[in-house]
């Protein structure tokens, strides 16, 4: 009997772009207004104007993250290490965050949380670890403005923990890669299709 898996759907075109396509990301920069607000938040809230903070992208994908991750791992014929760490991207537990910080810098640092707000319990767990979120008295969390602030705070962090299933995470990682930064456990090769 044939084994069937859910269709992996990535609306972006990353899977089909030529090698080294991410070089086109290099000129991207935030608008003046966004740049000022990102700098203010890094200085006043994170107290890390030089970018010495960890950014976590909590993306639950309508609570389908574990199922979609399992399908992705099957599709890319994942290694044992990928099978171990990939599901952790659906949880972003304090243990996983601490593991990333220990591997990269050897100690804990302040954490910025960007989230889809679909699982408040998971968000709260990360906030109890000491994370902070961007807040605005003017803009809704669902606004493009809010997303732009979160996006650039993720790009400019010292350590970034993406969810490999997230299109935002992919875009953040490509900007980071072009700037000589890494993305923790970003294990997919964007130059091949699964």
mmCIF file of C-alpha atoms in Angstrom:
data_model
loop_
_atom_site.group_PDB
_atom_site.id
_atom_site.type_symbol
_atom_site.label_atom_id
_atom_site.label_comp_id
_atom_site.label_asym_id
_atom_site.label_seq_id
_atom_site.Cartn_x
_atom_site.Cartn_y
_atom_site.Cartn_z
ATOM 1 C CA UNK A 1 0.000 0.000 0.000
ATOM 2 C CA UNK A 2 1.351 3.416 -0.926
ATOM 3 C CA UNK A 3 2.157 5.855 1.848
ATOM 4 C CA UNK A 4 0.655 9.275 1.329
ATOM 5 C CA UNK A 5 1.703 12.523 2.907
ATOM 6 C CA UNK A 6 0.064 15.891 3.038
ATOM 7 C CA UNK A 7 1.047 18.121 0.194
ATOM 8 C CA UNK A 8 3.802 20.495 1.192
ATOM 9 C CA UNK A 9 2.678 23.924 0.160
ATOM 10 C CA UNK A 10 5.041 26.859 0.118
ATOM 11 C CA UNK A 11 3.483 29.762 -1.746
ATOM 12 C CA UNK A 12 6.850 31.379 -2.235
ATOM 13 C CA UNK A 13 9.066 30.642 -5.199
ATOM 14 C CA UNK A 14 12.263 29.915 -3.249
ATOM 15 C CA UNK A 15 12.259 26.293 -4.253
ATOM 16 C CA UNK A 16 12.644 27.139 -7.940
ATOM 17 C CA UNK A 17 15.038 30.050 -7.962
ATOM 18 C CA UNK A 18 18.571 29.719 -9.356
ATOM 19 C CA UNK A 19 21.634 29.282 -7.195
ATOM 20 C CA UNK A 20 22.814 32.481 -5.441
ATOM 21 C CA UNK A 21 19.455 34.195 -5.936
ATOM 22 C CA UNK A 22 19.609 35.587 -2.398
ATOM 23 C CA UNK A 23 22.134 38.177 -3.525
ATOM 24 C CA UNK A 24 19.110 40.244 -4.582
ATOM 25 C CA UNK A 25 18.156 40.603 -0.912
ATOM 26 C CA UNK A 26 21.309 42.550 -0.048
ATOM 27 C CA UNK A 27 20.056 46.045 -1.016
ATOM 28 C CA UNK A 28 16.918 45.703 1.115
ATOM 29 C CA UNK A 29 16.668 48.078 4.058
ATOM 30 C CA UNK A 30 13.877 49.382 6.269
ATOM 31 C CA UNK A 31 12.223 52.710 5.517
ATOM 32 C CA UNK A 32 13.376 55.716 7.535
ATOM 33 C CA UNK A 33 10.317 55.526 9.821
ATOM 34 C CA UNK A 34 10.750 51.782 10.467
ATOM 35 C CA UNK A 35 14.517 52.230 10.952
ATOM 36 C CA UNK A 36 13.926 54.855 13.668
ATOM 37 C CA UNK A 37 11.424 52.644 15.507
ATOM 38 C CA UNK A 38 13.612 49.515 15.305
ATOM 39 C CA UNK A 39 16.578 51.490 16.657
ATOM 40 C CA UNK A 40 14.438 52.963 19.452
ATOM 41 C CA UNK A 41 13.189 49.522 20.485
ATOM 42 C CA UNK A 42 16.688 48.027 20.430
ATOM 43 C CA UNK A 43 18.037 50.916 22.518
ATOM 44 C CA UNK A 44 15.178 51.488 25.000
ATOM 45 C CA UNK A 45 13.559 48.059 25.433
ATOM 46 C CA UNK A 46 16.137 45.449 24.466
ATOM 47 C CA UNK A 47 18.984 47.657 25.703
ATOM 48 C CA UNK A 48 20.984 46.178 22.861
ATOM 49 C CA UNK A 49 21.601 48.896 20.270
ATOM 50 C CA UNK A 50 24.415 46.824 18.725
ATOM 51 C CA UNK A 51 22.067 43.885 18.121
ATOM 52 C CA UNK A 52 23.269 41.694 20.993
ATOM 53 C CA UNK A 53 19.971 39.875 21.491
ATOM 54 C CA UNK A 54 18.290 36.648 20.414
ATOM 55 C CA UNK A 55 15.193 36.753 18.197
ATOM 56 C CA UNK A 56 12.666 33.916 18.259
ATOM 57 C CA UNK A 57 10.010 33.491 15.581
ATOM 58 C CA UNK A 58 7.136 31.557 17.167
ATOM 59 C CA UNK A 59 5.035 30.305 14.266
ATOM 60 C CA UNK A 60 2.410 27.644 14.976
ATOM 61 C CA UNK A 61 0.753 27.627 11.531
ATOM 62 C CA UNK A 62 -2.783 27.298 12.857
ATOM 63 C CA UNK A 63 -1.520 24.537 15.193
ATOM 64 C CA UNK A 64 -0.471 22.440 12.191
ATOM 65 C CA UNK A 65 3.257 23.002 12.690
ATOM 66 C CA UNK A 66 4.068 19.479 13.989
ATOM 67 C CA UNK A 67 2.182 17.787 11.124
ATOM 68 C CA UNK A 68 3.642 20.057 8.470
ATOM 69 C CA UNK A 69 7.133 19.656 9.927
ATOM 70 C CA UNK A 70 6.799 15.866 9.813
ATOM 71 C CA UNK A 71 5.809 16.087 6.144
ATOM 72 C CA UNK A 72 8.734 18.373 5.385
ATOM 73 C CA UNK A 73 11.201 16.083 7.151
ATOM 74 C CA UNK A 74 9.906 13.168 5.101
ATOM 75 C CA UNK A 75 10.063 15.159 1.846
ATOM 76 C CA UNK A 76 13.682 16.251 2.313
ATOM 77 C CA UNK A 77 14.811 12.837 3.604
ATOM 78 C CA UNK A 78 15.987 14.501 6.799
ATOM 79 C CA UNK A 79 19.085 13.473 8.710
ATOM 80 C CA UNK A 80 18.762 12.144 12.272
ATOM 81 C CA UNK A 81 19.897 15.539 13.616
ATOM 82 C CA UNK A 82 17.253 17.368 11.538
ATOM 83 C CA UNK A 83 14.596 14.936 12.802
ATOM 84 C CA UNK A 84 15.672 15.773 16.357
ATOM 85 C CA UNK A 85 15.799 19.568 16.159
ATOM 86 C CA UNK A 86 13.144 20.458 13.573
ATOM 87 C CA UNK A 87 10.142 19.693 15.810
ATOM 88 C CA UNK A 88 11.677 22.033 18.402
ATOM 89 C CA UNK A 89 10.972 24.902 15.974
ATOM 90 C CA UNK A 90 7.256 24.300 16.537
ATOM 91 C CA UNK A 91 7.679 24.704 20.303
ATOM 92 C CA UNK A 92 10.522 27.231 20.788
ATOM 93 C CA UNK A 93 10.858 26.085 24.366
ATOM 94 C CA UNK A 94 13.118 27.935 26.807
ATOM 95 C CA UNK A 95 15.401 24.877 26.689
ATOM 96 C CA UNK A 96 15.732 25.199 22.892
ATOM 97 C CA UNK A 97 16.404 28.947 23.147
ATOM 98 C CA UNK A 98 19.031 28.362 25.845
ATOM 99 C CA UNK A 99 20.635 25.649 23.683
ATOM 100 C CA UNK A 100 20.989 28.101 20.781
ATOM 101 C CA UNK A 101 22.407 30.818 23.022
ATOM 102 C CA UNK A 102 24.902 28.432 24.621
ATOM 103 C CA UNK A 103 26.085 27.167 21.210
ATOM 104 C CA UNK A 104 26.489 30.670 19.759
ATOM 105 C CA UNK A 105 27.650 32.902 22.591
ATOM 106 C CA UNK A 106 27.966 30.696 25.664
ATOM 107 C CA UNK A 107 25.487 32.585 27.839
ATOM 108 C CA UNK A 108 21.932 33.847 28.102
ATOM 109 C CA UNK A 109 20.949 37.190 26.579
ATOM 110 C CA UNK A 110 17.699 39.103 26.198
ATOM 111 C CA UNK A 111 15.181 37.544 23.820
ATOM 112 C CA UNK A 112 12.898 39.280 21.341
ATOM 113 C CA UNK A 113 9.719 37.346 20.529
ATOM 114 C CA UNK A 114 8.021 37.700 17.159
ATOM 115 C CA UNK A 115 4.886 35.579 17.091
ATOM 116 C CA UNK A 116 1.772 34.761 15.096
ATOM 117 C CA UNK A 117 -0.207 34.974 18.381
ATOM 118 C CA UNK A 118 -1.984 31.717 17.632
ATOM 119 C CA UNK A 119 -0.907 29.899 20.791
ATOM 120 C CA UNK A 120 -0.865 32.288 23.762
ATOM 121 C CA UNK A 121 0.376 29.562 26.131
ATOM 122 C CA UNK A 122 3.538 29.048 24.063
ATOM 123 C CA UNK A 123 4.063 32.793 23.768
ATOM 124 C CA UNK A 124 3.628 33.198 27.523
ATOM 125 C CA UNK A 125 6.188 30.469 28.208
ATOM 126 C CA UNK A 126 8.742 32.322 26.068
ATOM 127 C CA UNK A 127 7.889 35.635 27.769
ATOM 128 C CA UNK A 128 8.439 34.011 31.185
ATOM 129 C CA UNK A 129 11.910 33.025 29.959
ATOM 130 C CA UNK A 130 12.577 36.771 29.796
ATOM 131 C CA UNK A 131 11.522 37.616 26.258
ATOM 132 C CA UNK A 132 9.996 40.928 25.234
ATOM 133 C CA UNK A 133 7.685 41.773 22.355
ATOM 134 C CA UNK A 134 7.300 44.906 20.332
ATOM 135 C CA UNK A 135 4.293 46.962 21.462
ATOM 136 C CA UNK A 136 2.564 49.874 19.769
ATOM 137 C CA UNK A 137 -0.142 52.173 21.064
ATOM 138 C CA UNK A 138 -0.990 53.157 17.486
ATOM 139 C CA UNK A 139 -0.633 50.084 15.261
ATOM 140 C CA UNK A 140 -2.441 46.754 15.546
ATOM 141 C CA UNK A 141 -0.344 43.633 15.966
ATOM 142 C CA UNK A 142 -1.770 42.360 12.646
ATOM 143 C CA UNK A 143 -0.689 45.480 10.719
ATOM 144 C CA UNK A 144 2.065 45.558 8.104
ATOM 145 C CA UNK A 145 3.809 48.199 10.206
ATOM 146 C CA UNK A 146 3.987 45.804 13.143
ATOM 147 C CA UNK A 147 5.199 43.010 10.900
ATOM 148 C CA UNK A 148 7.920 45.268 9.453
ATOM 149 C CA UNK A 149 9.212 46.086 12.937
ATOM 150 C CA UNK A 150 9.250 42.397 13.916
ATOM 151 C CA UNK A 151 10.915 41.517 10.605
ATOM 152 C CA UNK A 152 13.829 43.937 10.975
ATOM 153 C CA UNK A 153 14.306 43.070 14.652
ATOM 154 C CA UNK A 154 14.688 39.425 13.593
ATOM 155 C CA UNK A 155 17.084 40.323 10.766
ATOM 156 C CA UNK A 156 19.326 42.409 13.025
ATOM 157 C CA UNK A 157 19.542 40.056 16.014
ATOM 158 C CA UNK A 158 22.763 38.327 16.980
ATOM 159 C CA UNK A 159 21.023 34.934 17.116
ATOM 160 C CA UNK A 160 17.866 34.075 15.200
ATOM 161 C CA UNK A 161 15.704 31.010 15.805
ATOM 162 C CA UNK A 162 13.434 30.632 12.763
ATOM 163 C CA UNK A 163 10.671 28.204 11.977
ATOM 164 C CA UNK A 164 11.718 26.666 8.676
ATOM 165 C CA UNK A 165 8.048 26.388 7.653
ATOM 166 C CA UNK A 166 7.515 30.145 7.815
ATOM 167 C CA UNK A 167 7.776 32.334 4.726
ATOM 168 C CA UNK A 168 8.723 35.263 6.957
ATOM 169 C CA UNK A 169 11.470 33.143 8.504
ATOM 170 C CA UNK A 170 12.817 32.301 5.045
ATOM 171 C CA UNK A 171 12.967 35.957 4.055
ATOM 172 C CA UNK A 172 14.623 36.926 7.342
ATOM 173 C CA UNK A 173 17.191 34.160 6.891
ATOM 174 C CA UNK A 174 18.046 35.194 3.349
ATOM 175 C CA UNK A 175 18.715 38.737 4.469
ATOM 176 C CA UNK A 176 20.779 37.443 7.383
ATOM 177 C CA UNK A 177 22.767 35.094 5.133
ATOM 178 C CA UNK A 178 23.565 37.983 2.797
ATOM 179 C CA UNK A 179 24.784 39.964 5.809
ATOM 180 C CA UNK A 180 27.041 37.156 7.013
ATOM 181 C CA UNK A 181 24.718 36.005 9.803
ATOM 182 C CA UNK A 182 23.295 32.562 10.416
ATOM 183 C CA UNK A 183 19.884 31.178 11.296
ATOM 184 C CA UNK A 184 19.836 28.536 13.998
ATOM 185 C CA UNK A 185 18.932 25.100 12.599
ATOM 186 C CA UNK A 186 17.841 26.505 9.245
ATOM 187 C CA UNK A 187 18.525 23.206 7.555
ATOM 188 C CA UNK A 188 16.728 23.381 4.214
ATOM 189 C CA UNK A 189 18.745 23.816 1.032
ATOM 190 C CA UNK A 190 16.799 26.459 -0.898
ATOM 191 C CA UNK A 191 18.411 25.537 -4.208
ATOM 192 C CA UNK A 192 16.662 22.191 -4.563
ATOM 193 C CA UNK A 193 13.058 21.136 -4.445
ATOM 194 C CA UNK A 194 11.987 18.506 -1.926
#
